[in-house]
Short mmCIF file of C-alpha atoms and ligand atoms in Angstrom, two decimals:
data_model
loop_
_atom_site.label_atom_id
_atom_site.label_comp_id
_atom_site.label_asym_id
_atom_site.label_seq_id
_atom_site.Cartn_x
_atom_site.Cartn_y
_atom_site.Cartn_z
CA MET A 718 -104.47 21.57 20.73
CA LEU A 719 -104.45 24.56 18.55
CA ALA A 720 -108.07 24.38 17.58
CA SER A 721 -108.92 24.20 21.60
CA THR A 722 -107.14 27.63 22.29
CA MET A 723 -107.51 29.38 19.04
CA GLY A 724 -111.53 28.37 18.93
CA GLY A 725 -113.22 31.32 17.87
CA MET A 726 -110.41 33.74 17.14
CA LYS A 727 -109.97 36.12 14.09
CA VAL A 728 -107.59 38.28 13.02
CA SER A 729 -107.06 41.49 15.34
CA ALA A 730 -109.80 43.54 15.35
CA THR A 731 -107.78 46.56 15.09
CA LEU A 732 -105.87 45.12 12.26
CA ALA A 733 -109.37 44.13 10.22
CA ILE A 734 -111.02 47.05 10.37
CA ASN A 735 -107.37 48.54 8.86
CA GLN A 736 -107.52 46.31 6.12
CA GLU A 737 -111.44 47.03 5.82
CA LEU A 738 -110.74 50.73 5.46
CA LEU A 739 -108.06 50.30 2.97
CA ALA A 740 -110.13 48.37 0.61
CA ARG A 741 -112.62 50.99 0.46
CA ARG A 742 -109.75 53.44 0.18
CA GLN A 743 -108.52 51.29 -2.97
CA ALA A 744 -112.32 51.13 -4.48
CA GLY A 745 -112.25 55.10 -4.54
CA GLN A 746 -115.11 55.41 -1.43
CA PRO A 747 -114.21 57.77 1.43
CA VAL A 748 -112.64 56.65 4.71
CA LEU A 749 -112.17 58.14 8.00
CA PRO A 750 -109.02 56.03 9.46
CA MET A 751 -110.09 55.87 13.37
CA GLY A 752 -110.40 52.13 13.64
CA PHE A 753 -106.43 51.29 13.92
CA GLY A 754 -103.75 52.45 16.17
CA GLU A 755 -101.21 54.11 14.33
CA VAL A 756 -99.78 57.34 14.00
CA GLY A 757 -99.61 59.32 10.84
CA LEU A 758 -96.87 61.32 11.71
CA PRO A 759 -93.42 61.14 9.31
CA VAL A 760 -90.14 59.24 10.55
CA HIS A 761 -87.75 62.03 12.46
CA PRO A 762 -84.79 62.70 10.06
CA ARG A 763 -82.44 62.05 12.66
CA LEU A 764 -84.29 57.85 13.34
CA ARG A 765 -83.99 57.51 9.27
CA HIS A 766 -80.11 58.92 8.92
CA ALA A 767 -79.05 56.10 11.90
CA LEU A 768 -81.43 53.67 10.13
CA ALA A 769 -79.42 54.19 6.64
CA GLU A 770 -76.12 54.19 8.76
CA HIS A 771 -77.07 50.76 10.25
CA ALA A 772 -78.16 49.36 7.48
CA GLY A 773 -74.83 47.53 6.90
CA ARG A 774 -75.42 45.20 10.06
CA ASN A 775 -77.35 42.03 9.22
CA GLY A 776 -75.85 39.85 11.94
CA TYR A 777 -78.28 38.07 14.19
CA GLY A 778 -76.80 39.76 17.07
CA PRO A 779 -77.13 38.72 21.14
CA VAL A 780 -81.22 37.11 21.83
CA ALA A 781 -81.62 39.67 24.41
CA GLY A 782 -80.79 42.85 22.23
CA VAL A 783 -77.48 44.81 21.99
CA ASP A 784 -75.37 46.30 25.08
CA GLU A 785 -76.06 49.56 23.54
CA LEU A 786 -79.95 49.42 23.24
CA ARG A 787 -80.25 47.44 26.70
CA THR A 788 -77.94 50.08 28.24
CA ALA A 789 -79.81 53.23 26.84
CA ALA A 790 -83.31 51.51 28.05
CA ALA A 791 -81.82 51.24 31.27
CA GLY A 792 -80.94 54.75 30.85
CA TYR A 793 -84.42 56.18 30.04
CA TRP A 794 -85.79 54.12 32.85
CA ALA A 795 -83.24 55.30 35.30
CA ARG A 796 -84.38 59.00 34.55
CA ARG A 797 -88.32 57.32 35.26
CA GLY A 798 -87.63 57.08 38.84
CA LEU A 799 -86.69 53.21 38.12
CA PRO A 800 -82.92 52.55 38.27
CA THR A 801 -81.83 49.52 35.90
CA ASP A 802 -79.06 47.23 35.34
CA PRO A 803 -78.86 46.53 31.47
CA ALA A 804 -79.19 43.08 32.37
CA GLN A 805 -82.74 43.89 33.20
CA VAL A 806 -83.69 44.52 29.77
CA VAL A 807 -84.42 42.13 26.54
CA ALA A 808 -85.09 44.01 23.38
CA GLY A 809 -87.72 42.46 20.74
CA PRO A 810 -89.41 42.77 17.75
CA GLY A 811 -91.79 45.51 18.84
CA SER A 812 -93.38 45.34 22.46
CA LYS A 813 -96.41 43.24 21.71
CA ALA A 814 -94.03 40.13 20.80
CA LEU A 815 -92.65 41.13 24.19
CA LEU A 816 -96.06 40.97 26.29
CA TYR A 817 -96.78 37.69 24.54
CA ALA A 818 -93.34 36.52 25.77
CA VAL A 819 -93.98 37.47 29.31
CA LEU A 820 -97.63 35.77 29.30
CA LEU A 821 -96.55 32.75 28.01
CA ALA A 822 -93.70 32.80 30.53
CA ALA A 823 -95.66 33.33 33.26
CA GLU A 824 -97.63 30.15 33.17
CA ALA A 825 -100.58 32.01 34.75
CA ASP A 826 -104.23 33.03 34.26
CA VAL A 827 -104.38 36.73 33.57
CA ALA A 828 -106.82 39.51 34.73
CA LEU A 829 -107.23 42.83 32.62
CA PRO A 830 -109.18 45.71 33.15
CA ALA A 831 -112.19 46.35 31.10
CA PRO A 832 -111.85 48.03 29.11
CA SER A 833 -108.15 46.98 28.07
CA TRP A 834 -106.24 46.84 24.86
CA VAL A 835 -107.64 44.44 22.60
CA SER A 836 -104.65 41.89 22.31
CA TYR A 837 -104.02 41.23 25.88
CA ALA A 838 -107.31 38.80 26.08
CA ALA A 839 -106.32 37.49 22.71
CA GLN A 840 -102.63 37.06 23.75
CA ALA A 841 -103.75 35.05 27.28
CA THR A 842 -105.93 33.18 25.19
CA LEU A 843 -103.23 32.13 22.74
CA ALA A 844 -101.52 31.31 25.18
CA GLY A 845 -103.94 28.91 26.62
CA ARG A 846 -104.79 31.07 30.03
CA ARG A 847 -108.20 32.15 31.56
CA VAL A 848 -109.17 36.09 31.04
CA TRP A 849 -110.41 37.50 34.13
CA HIS A 850 -111.92 40.90 33.17
CA VAL A 851 -112.16 43.84 36.22
CA PRO A 852 -113.90 46.96 35.24
CA VAL A 853 -111.84 50.32 35.93
CA GLU A 854 -113.20 53.39 37.92
CA PRO A 855 -115.21 55.76 36.38
CA GLY A 856 -112.86 58.09 34.67
CA GLN A 857 -109.82 56.24 35.21
CA GLY A 858 -108.56 53.85 32.54
CA GLY A 859 -105.51 50.83 32.03
CA ALA A 860 -106.19 49.88 35.79
CA PRO A 861 -108.90 47.82 37.55
CA ASP A 862 -110.79 49.73 40.60
CA PRO A 863 -108.83 47.99 43.53
CA ALA A 864 -111.91 47.34 45.14
CA ARG A 865 -113.07 45.06 42.52
CA LEU A 866 -109.72 43.20 41.88
CA ALA A 867 -110.14 42.58 45.62
CA ALA A 868 -113.19 41.33 44.69
CA MET A 869 -112.33 39.25 41.77
CA LEU A 870 -109.24 37.30 43.60
CA ALA A 871 -111.46 36.52 46.27
CA GLU A 872 -113.86 35.12 44.11
CA ALA A 873 -111.19 33.69 42.01
CA SER A 874 -109.80 31.68 44.86
CA ALA A 875 -113.11 30.86 46.58
CA ALA A 876 -113.13 28.60 43.06
CA GLY A 877 -109.79 27.48 43.16
CA GLU A 878 -108.47 29.46 40.70
CA ALA A 879 -105.17 31.77 40.74
CA PRO A 880 -104.50 34.67 38.33
CA ARG A 881 -101.57 35.70 39.18
CA VAL A 882 -100.86 38.17 36.49
CA LEU A 883 -102.15 41.47 36.14
CA VAL A 884 -101.86 43.77 32.91
CA LEU A 885 -101.73 47.52 33.58
CA THR A 886 -101.74 50.04 30.68
CA VAL A 887 -100.16 53.14 31.50
CA ALA A 888 -101.53 56.00 29.90
CA ASP A 889 -104.47 53.58 28.53
CA ASN A 890 -105.54 52.61 24.95
CA PRO A 891 -108.70 52.78 24.67
CA THR A 892 -109.51 55.29 27.06
CA GLY A 893 -106.94 57.56 26.34
CA ARG A 894 -106.60 58.04 30.93
CA VAL A 895 -103.99 58.29 32.94
CA VAL A 896 -104.60 56.05 36.18
CA SER A 897 -104.10 57.94 39.41
CA THR A 898 -100.58 57.45 41.32
CA ALA A 899 -103.19 56.42 44.61
CA THR A 900 -104.87 53.79 42.27
CA VAL A 901 -101.60 52.68 40.87
CA ALA A 902 -99.99 52.39 44.78
CA ALA A 903 -103.40 50.41 46.16
CA ILE A 904 -103.10 48.22 43.24
CA ALA A 905 -99.38 47.40 43.78
CA ALA A 906 -100.30 46.30 47.61
CA LEU A 907 -102.84 44.16 46.80
CA ALA A 908 -100.49 42.57 43.96
CA GLU A 909 -97.87 42.18 46.87
CA ALA A 910 -100.55 40.39 49.16
CA HIS A 911 -101.86 38.42 46.34
CA ASP A 912 -98.61 37.29 44.88
CA LEU A 913 -99.70 38.82 41.18
CA LEU A 914 -96.96 39.84 38.58
CA ILE A 915 -97.82 43.03 37.05
CA LEU A 916 -97.16 43.50 33.32
CA SER A 917 -96.93 47.32 32.53
CA ASP A 918 -97.68 48.14 29.63
CA GLU A 919 -96.15 51.49 29.43
CA ILE A 920 -95.82 52.12 25.32
CA TYR A 921 -97.96 55.49 25.69
CA ALA A 922 -96.28 56.58 28.68
CA ASP A 923 -94.47 59.71 26.88
CA LEU A 924 -97.58 61.12 25.48
CA PRO A 925 -99.39 63.02 28.20
CA HIS A 926 -101.26 65.87 26.42
CA ASP A 927 -100.08 68.19 29.58
CA PRO A 928 -95.94 67.46 29.81
CA ASP A 929 -97.03 68.14 33.93
CA THR A 930 -99.60 64.62 34.16
CA VAL A 931 -97.48 62.73 36.74
CA VAL A 932 -97.67 58.68 34.52
CA PRO A 933 -97.06 56.72 37.62
CA SER A 934 -95.06 53.39 36.82
CA PRO A 935 -96.48 50.16 39.20
CA ALA A 936 -92.93 49.71 39.24
CA TRP A 937 -92.57 52.55 41.63
CA PHE A 938 -94.17 50.64 43.92
CA ALA A 939 -93.76 46.99 43.43
CA PRO A 940 -90.70 46.66 41.80
CA GLU A 941 -89.79 43.45 42.70
CA ARG A 942 -93.04 42.04 40.51
CA THR A 943 -93.27 44.52 37.63
CA VAL A 944 -92.17 43.91 34.17
CA VAL A 945 -92.61 47.01 32.28
CA THR A 946 -92.78 47.21 28.47
CA THR A 947 -92.29 50.08 26.00
CA GLY A 948 -91.59 50.84 22.23
CA LEU A 949 -91.36 53.50 19.86
CA SER A 950 -94.37 52.95 17.73
CA LYS A 951 -96.37 55.02 19.34
CA SER A 952 -93.92 58.22 20.85
CA LEU A 953 -91.83 57.92 17.70
CA ALA A 954 -94.51 56.92 15.17
CA VAL A 955 -92.16 53.86 14.06
CA GLY A 956 -94.77 51.06 14.63
CA GLY A 957 -93.32 49.56 11.23
CA TRP A 958 -90.02 49.45 12.43
CA ARG A 959 -90.97 46.86 15.09
CA THR A 960 -89.11 47.53 18.22
CA GLY A 961 -89.69 47.35 21.74
CA VAL A 962 -88.03 46.59 25.19
CA ALA A 963 -89.09 44.95 28.38
CA ARG A 964 -87.45 45.70 31.84
CA PHE A 965 -87.64 42.47 34.25
CA PRO A 966 -87.72 43.28 37.94
CA ALA A 967 -83.82 43.01 39.50
CA GLY A 968 -83.35 39.67 41.89
CA ALA A 969 -83.94 35.96 41.38
CA ARG A 970 -87.55 36.17 40.20
CA GLY A 971 -86.83 38.83 37.74
CA GLU A 972 -83.88 37.00 36.58
CA ALA A 973 -85.70 33.64 36.22
CA LEU A 974 -88.70 35.48 34.21
CA ARG A 975 -86.23 36.91 31.87
CA ASP A 976 -84.62 33.83 31.28
CA ARG A 977 -87.83 32.22 30.38
CA VAL A 978 -88.59 35.22 28.11
CA LEU A 979 -85.18 34.39 26.50
CA THR A 980 -85.63 30.85 25.85
CA ILE A 981 -89.25 31.82 24.19
CA ALA A 982 -87.58 34.51 22.12
CA SER A 983 -84.66 32.59 20.83
CA GLU A 984 -87.48 29.85 19.47
CA ILE A 985 -89.61 32.86 17.50
CA TRP A 986 -87.97 35.88 16.67
CA SER A 987 -84.45 34.85 17.47
CA ALA A 988 -83.55 38.31 17.63
CA ALA A 989 -84.62 42.02 17.06
CA PRO A 990 -83.61 43.46 13.66
CA LEU A 991 -80.31 44.65 14.23
CA PRO A 992 -80.34 48.18 12.55
CA VAL A 993 -83.35 48.64 14.11
CA GLN A 994 -82.38 48.24 17.62
CA HIS A 995 -79.26 50.37 16.77
CA VAL A 996 -81.53 53.43 16.32
CA ALA A 997 -83.27 52.23 19.01
CA ALA A 998 -80.17 52.88 21.07
CA ASP A 999 -80.32 56.41 20.18
CA ALA A 1000 -83.58 57.11 20.43
CA PHE A 1001 -83.65 56.07 24.19
CA ALA A 1002 -80.80 57.84 24.61
CA GLU A 1003 -83.51 60.74 24.38
CA PRO A 1004 -81.62 63.35 22.00
CA VAL A 1005 -83.09 66.81 22.28
CA GLU A 1006 -84.19 66.65 19.26
CA LEU A 1007 -86.37 63.64 19.57
CA ARG A 1008 -87.63 64.64 22.94
CA GLN A 1009 -89.19 68.03 21.03
CA ARG A 1010 -90.40 65.71 18.70
CA ILE A 1011 -92.43 63.17 21.20
CA LEU A 1012 -93.73 66.71 23.05
CA ALA A 1013 -94.76 68.19 19.50
CA SER A 1014 -96.53 64.68 18.61
CA ALA A 1015 -98.17 64.66 22.49
CA ARG A 1016 -99.62 68.43 22.25
CA LEU A 1017 -101.28 67.33 18.52
CA HIS A 1018 -102.49 64.48 19.55
CA GLY A 1019 -104.04 66.40 22.62
CA GLN A 1020 -105.34 68.70 20.79
CA VAL A 1021 -107.15 66.43 18.08
CA ALA A 1022 -108.10 64.08 20.85
CA ALA A 1023 -109.71 66.86 22.60
CA SER A 1024 -111.94 68.17 19.61
CA ALA A 1025 -113.08 64.63 18.75
CA ALA A 1026 -114.27 64.43 22.61
CA ALA A 1027 -115.85 67.28 22.60
CA ARG A 1028 -117.56 66.77 19.05
CA LEU A 1029 -118.86 63.36 20.68
CA ARG A 1030 -120.32 65.04 23.70
CA THR A 1031 -122.16 67.52 21.32
CA VAL A 1032 -124.48 64.88 19.94
CA GLY A 1033 -124.86 63.83 23.56
CA ALA A 1034 -122.39 60.88 24.21
CA LEU A 1035 -120.63 60.34 27.43
CA LEU A 1036 -116.56 60.35 28.02
CA PRO A 1037 -113.70 61.87 30.52
CA ASP A 1038 -111.54 64.09 28.72
CA PRO A 1039 -108.51 62.55 26.77
CA GLN A 1040 -105.50 62.72 28.40
CA ALA A 1041 -102.55 60.83 26.52
CA GLY A 1042 -102.17 59.17 23.63
CA PHE A 1043 -104.69 59.39 20.78
CA TYR A 1044 -107.59 57.51 21.61
CA VAL A 1045 -111.78 58.75 23.00
CA TYR A 1046 -113.56 56.08 24.03
CA PRO A 1047 -117.03 57.21 24.09
CA ASP A 1048 -120.34 55.40 25.51
CA PHE A 1049 -123.55 56.04 23.85
CA ALA A 1050 -126.11 54.24 26.68
CA GLU A 1051 -127.76 57.88 26.74
CA LEU A 1052 -128.44 57.44 22.78
CA ALA A 1053 -130.22 54.19 23.20
CA GLU A 1054 -133.46 55.22 21.39
CA PRO A 1055 -132.14 57.27 18.43
CA LEU A 1056 -129.44 54.35 17.85
CA ALA A 1057 -132.37 51.68 18.53
CA ARG A 1058 -134.52 53.61 15.17
CA ARG A 1059 -131.32 53.14 13.35
CA GLY A 1060 -131.40 49.41 13.68
CA ILE A 1061 -128.34 49.95 16.14
CA THR A 1062 -128.67 47.75 19.68
CA ASP A 1063 -124.80 46.82 20.05
CA ALA A 1064 -121.35 48.26 20.05
CA ALA A 1065 -120.67 46.01 16.96
CA GLY A 1066 -123.71 47.32 15.11
CA LEU A 1067 -122.76 50.65 15.71
CA SER A 1068 -119.66 50.11 14.29
CA ARG A 1069 -120.45 48.50 11.57
CA TRP A 1070 -122.81 51.37 10.78
CA LEU A 1071 -120.50 53.74 10.69
CA VAL A 1072 -118.23 52.01 8.30
CA ASP A 1073 -120.82 51.09 6.38
CA GLN A 1074 -122.56 54.67 6.33
CA HIS A 1075 -119.72 56.89 6.31
CA GLY A 1076 -116.28 54.71 6.01
CA LEU A 1077 -115.62 55.74 9.51
CA GLY A 1078 -113.54 52.91 11.60
CA SER A 1079 -114.24 52.47 14.96
CA VAL A 1080 -113.44 49.02 17.22
CA PRO A 1081 -116.49 48.02 19.52
CA ALA A 1082 -116.39 47.86 22.86
CA PRO A 1083 -116.35 43.78 23.07
CA GLU A 1084 -112.72 43.69 21.85
CA PHE A 1085 -111.78 45.45 24.75
CA GLU A 1086 -113.89 44.31 27.56
CA GLY A 1087 -114.87 41.18 26.70
CA PRO A 1088 -118.53 40.01 26.26
CA VAL A 1089 -120.83 43.58 27.60
CA ASP A 1090 -123.79 44.80 26.85
CA ALA A 1091 -122.78 48.36 25.98
CA LEU A 1092 -123.17 50.81 23.26
CA ARG A 1093 -118.95 52.04 23.43
CA VAL A 1094 -116.77 51.93 20.55
CA ARG A 1095 -113.22 53.17 20.47
CA PHE A 1096 -111.98 55.90 17.67
CA THR A 1097 -108.32 56.97 16.75
CA THR A 1098 -107.41 60.06 16.01
CA SER A 1099 -103.30 60.18 15.09
CA MET A 1100 -104.49 59.63 11.37
CA LEU A 1101 -106.27 62.49 10.63
CA TYR A 1102 -102.99 64.59 10.41
CA GLY A 1103 -102.88 64.86 6.53
CA GLU A 1104 -102.37 63.09 3.44
CA SER A 1105 -98.64 63.82 2.77
CA ASP A 1106 -95.49 64.30 5.15
CA THR A 1107 -95.72 67.45 4.25
CA GLU A 1108 -99.19 68.02 5.88
CA ARG A 1109 -98.17 66.02 8.66
CA LEU A 1110 -95.22 68.22 9.62
CA ALA A 1111 -97.10 71.03 9.05
CA SER A 1112 -99.61 69.75 11.67
CA LEU A 1113 -96.84 68.91 14.22
CA GLN A 1114 -95.78 72.41 13.84
CA ALA A 1115 -99.05 74.18 13.80
CA ASP A 1116 -99.74 76.32 17.03
CA ASP A 1117 -103.46 75.63 15.97
CA PRO A 1118 -103.75 72.38 14.32
CA LEU A 1119 -107.49 72.45 14.51
CA ALA A 1120 -107.53 75.33 12.11
CA LEU A 1121 -105.56 73.21 9.05
CA PRO A 1122 -107.71 72.41 6.44
CA TRP A 1123 -106.80 68.87 6.29
CA ILE A 1124 -107.47 68.47 10.51
CA SER A 1125 -110.75 70.69 10.41
CA ALA A 1126 -111.73 68.80 6.92
CA GLN A 1127 -111.54 65.52 9.18
CA LEU A 1128 -112.61 66.30 12.16
CA ASP A 1129 -115.75 68.06 10.26
CA ARG A 1130 -116.60 64.78 8.67
CA PHE A 1131 -116.64 62.99 11.83
CA SER A 1132 -119.34 65.40 13.12
CA GLU A 1133 -121.16 64.84 9.81
CA ALA A 1134 -121.07 61.05 10.81
CA LEU A 1135 -122.04 61.36 14.07
CA ASP A 1136 -124.92 63.70 13.30
CA ASP A 1137 -126.11 61.86 10.55
CA LEU A 1138 -126.21 58.73 13.05
CA LEU A 1139 -128.49 60.48 15.04
CA GLY A 1140 -130.42 62.47 13.33
CA SER A 1141 -133.81 61.47 12.24
CA PRO A 1142 -133.51 58.37 9.80
C1 PLP B 1297 -101.47 49.33 24.63
C2 PLP B 1297 -100.91 48.89 23.38
N1 PLP B 1297 -99.43 48.13 23.77
C3 PLP B 1297 -98.69 47.80 22.93
C4 PLP B 1297 -98.73 48.05 21.31
C5 PLP B 1297 -98.06 47.35 20.32
O1 PLP B 1297 -96.92 48.05 20.07
P1 PLP B 1297 -95.78 47.39 19.29
O2 PLP B 1297 -95.96 48.08 18.11
O3 PLP B 1297 -94.48 48.05 20.18
O4 PLP B 1297 -95.76 45.90 19.56
C6 PLP B 1297 -100.51 48.77 21.24
C7 PLP B 1297 -100.37 49.42 19.51
O5 PLP B 1297 -101.30 49.01 19.38
C8 PLP B 1297 -100.97 49.16 22.04
O6 PLP B 1297 -102.11 49.94 21.68
#
């Protein structure tokens, strides 16, 4: 049974590239860590102190999470136009575990935007579910093109298949784009018509580069059929603390799904780490100093991602401006000829060349889109902020972080690798 669902699966592509770069670094070789989606920023002192304060809490606590966290998360969502009862909230050891639990609990095949985060398809496969990739509209990210979604649903239904879960990522990884409100509304209407459950991964929602960007939640439009997940790994750079929350729809259907997720949680992680839950309760209450930290991070991510995008365009890669988070997803389609002269004919070959020749990490398109003949790779820009906490704090505080020597040196190395890739062999 295990062999059939895990056939061909391997360690998650992003973690694998992280391990490879780590080994290269330990061997004294230069690396440019643009593969793994981690945030190289220091833990805010308020969070450090809160963790120390709660370190003595060593009980398991309730499966759904402590009241303090569920109440704070409910307030966080209410401030984003989603009135929430704490009973609708479940805490977990990272939003990744919660996403998997929801996919398991939903017991249905899964529609995914192409591209979308690597783990959704892998998790659906682990859950024994079929994945349907649906392309996003040009320039959008994190949600499928509604017309193509409708066509896919019709095709599936004609074949007697029924994908009943749709995952959206608002704002998106890998494209760094924020889907338009109109597209989200159109998708919500389709979800209604086809009885889809929407799983909206909003872990990057607090990181728009321009704070005025609207980051639309599908739960605004289809509250009775949307589960929202988020966490602190990206906004507050505490990925290693493993903390996340899910918001289930109000009403009988949402409660039934939540109860199934609680059953799964009780058999897999029991409860999220208790001291971290208390820190997360403080963070989701959004004290002003943490809000300011998140705003400063988003600004820094925006400046560095925009520079990486500009450097990619200089060599002829195509990509829309990144709008949120810390990823760029360029298309090298126009550069197929010079790449072929390097012996590179697909995205995996491109990623491999960059890591072998320059220690430059990236993740190739098929990880995000399924089998696809495309010269696209994702670069992460959030690990370029310095080698020490002192440098990283200075990066956060700088008016012009691109002028800091440690950031400009990394971005220049990125350009050198791209120039070398596309120059004469
Ligand atoms: C789109 C997306 N969702 C979820 C996660 C997982 O986050 P967490 O640390 O909360 O498990 C990531 C992390 O890379 C991500 O990029």
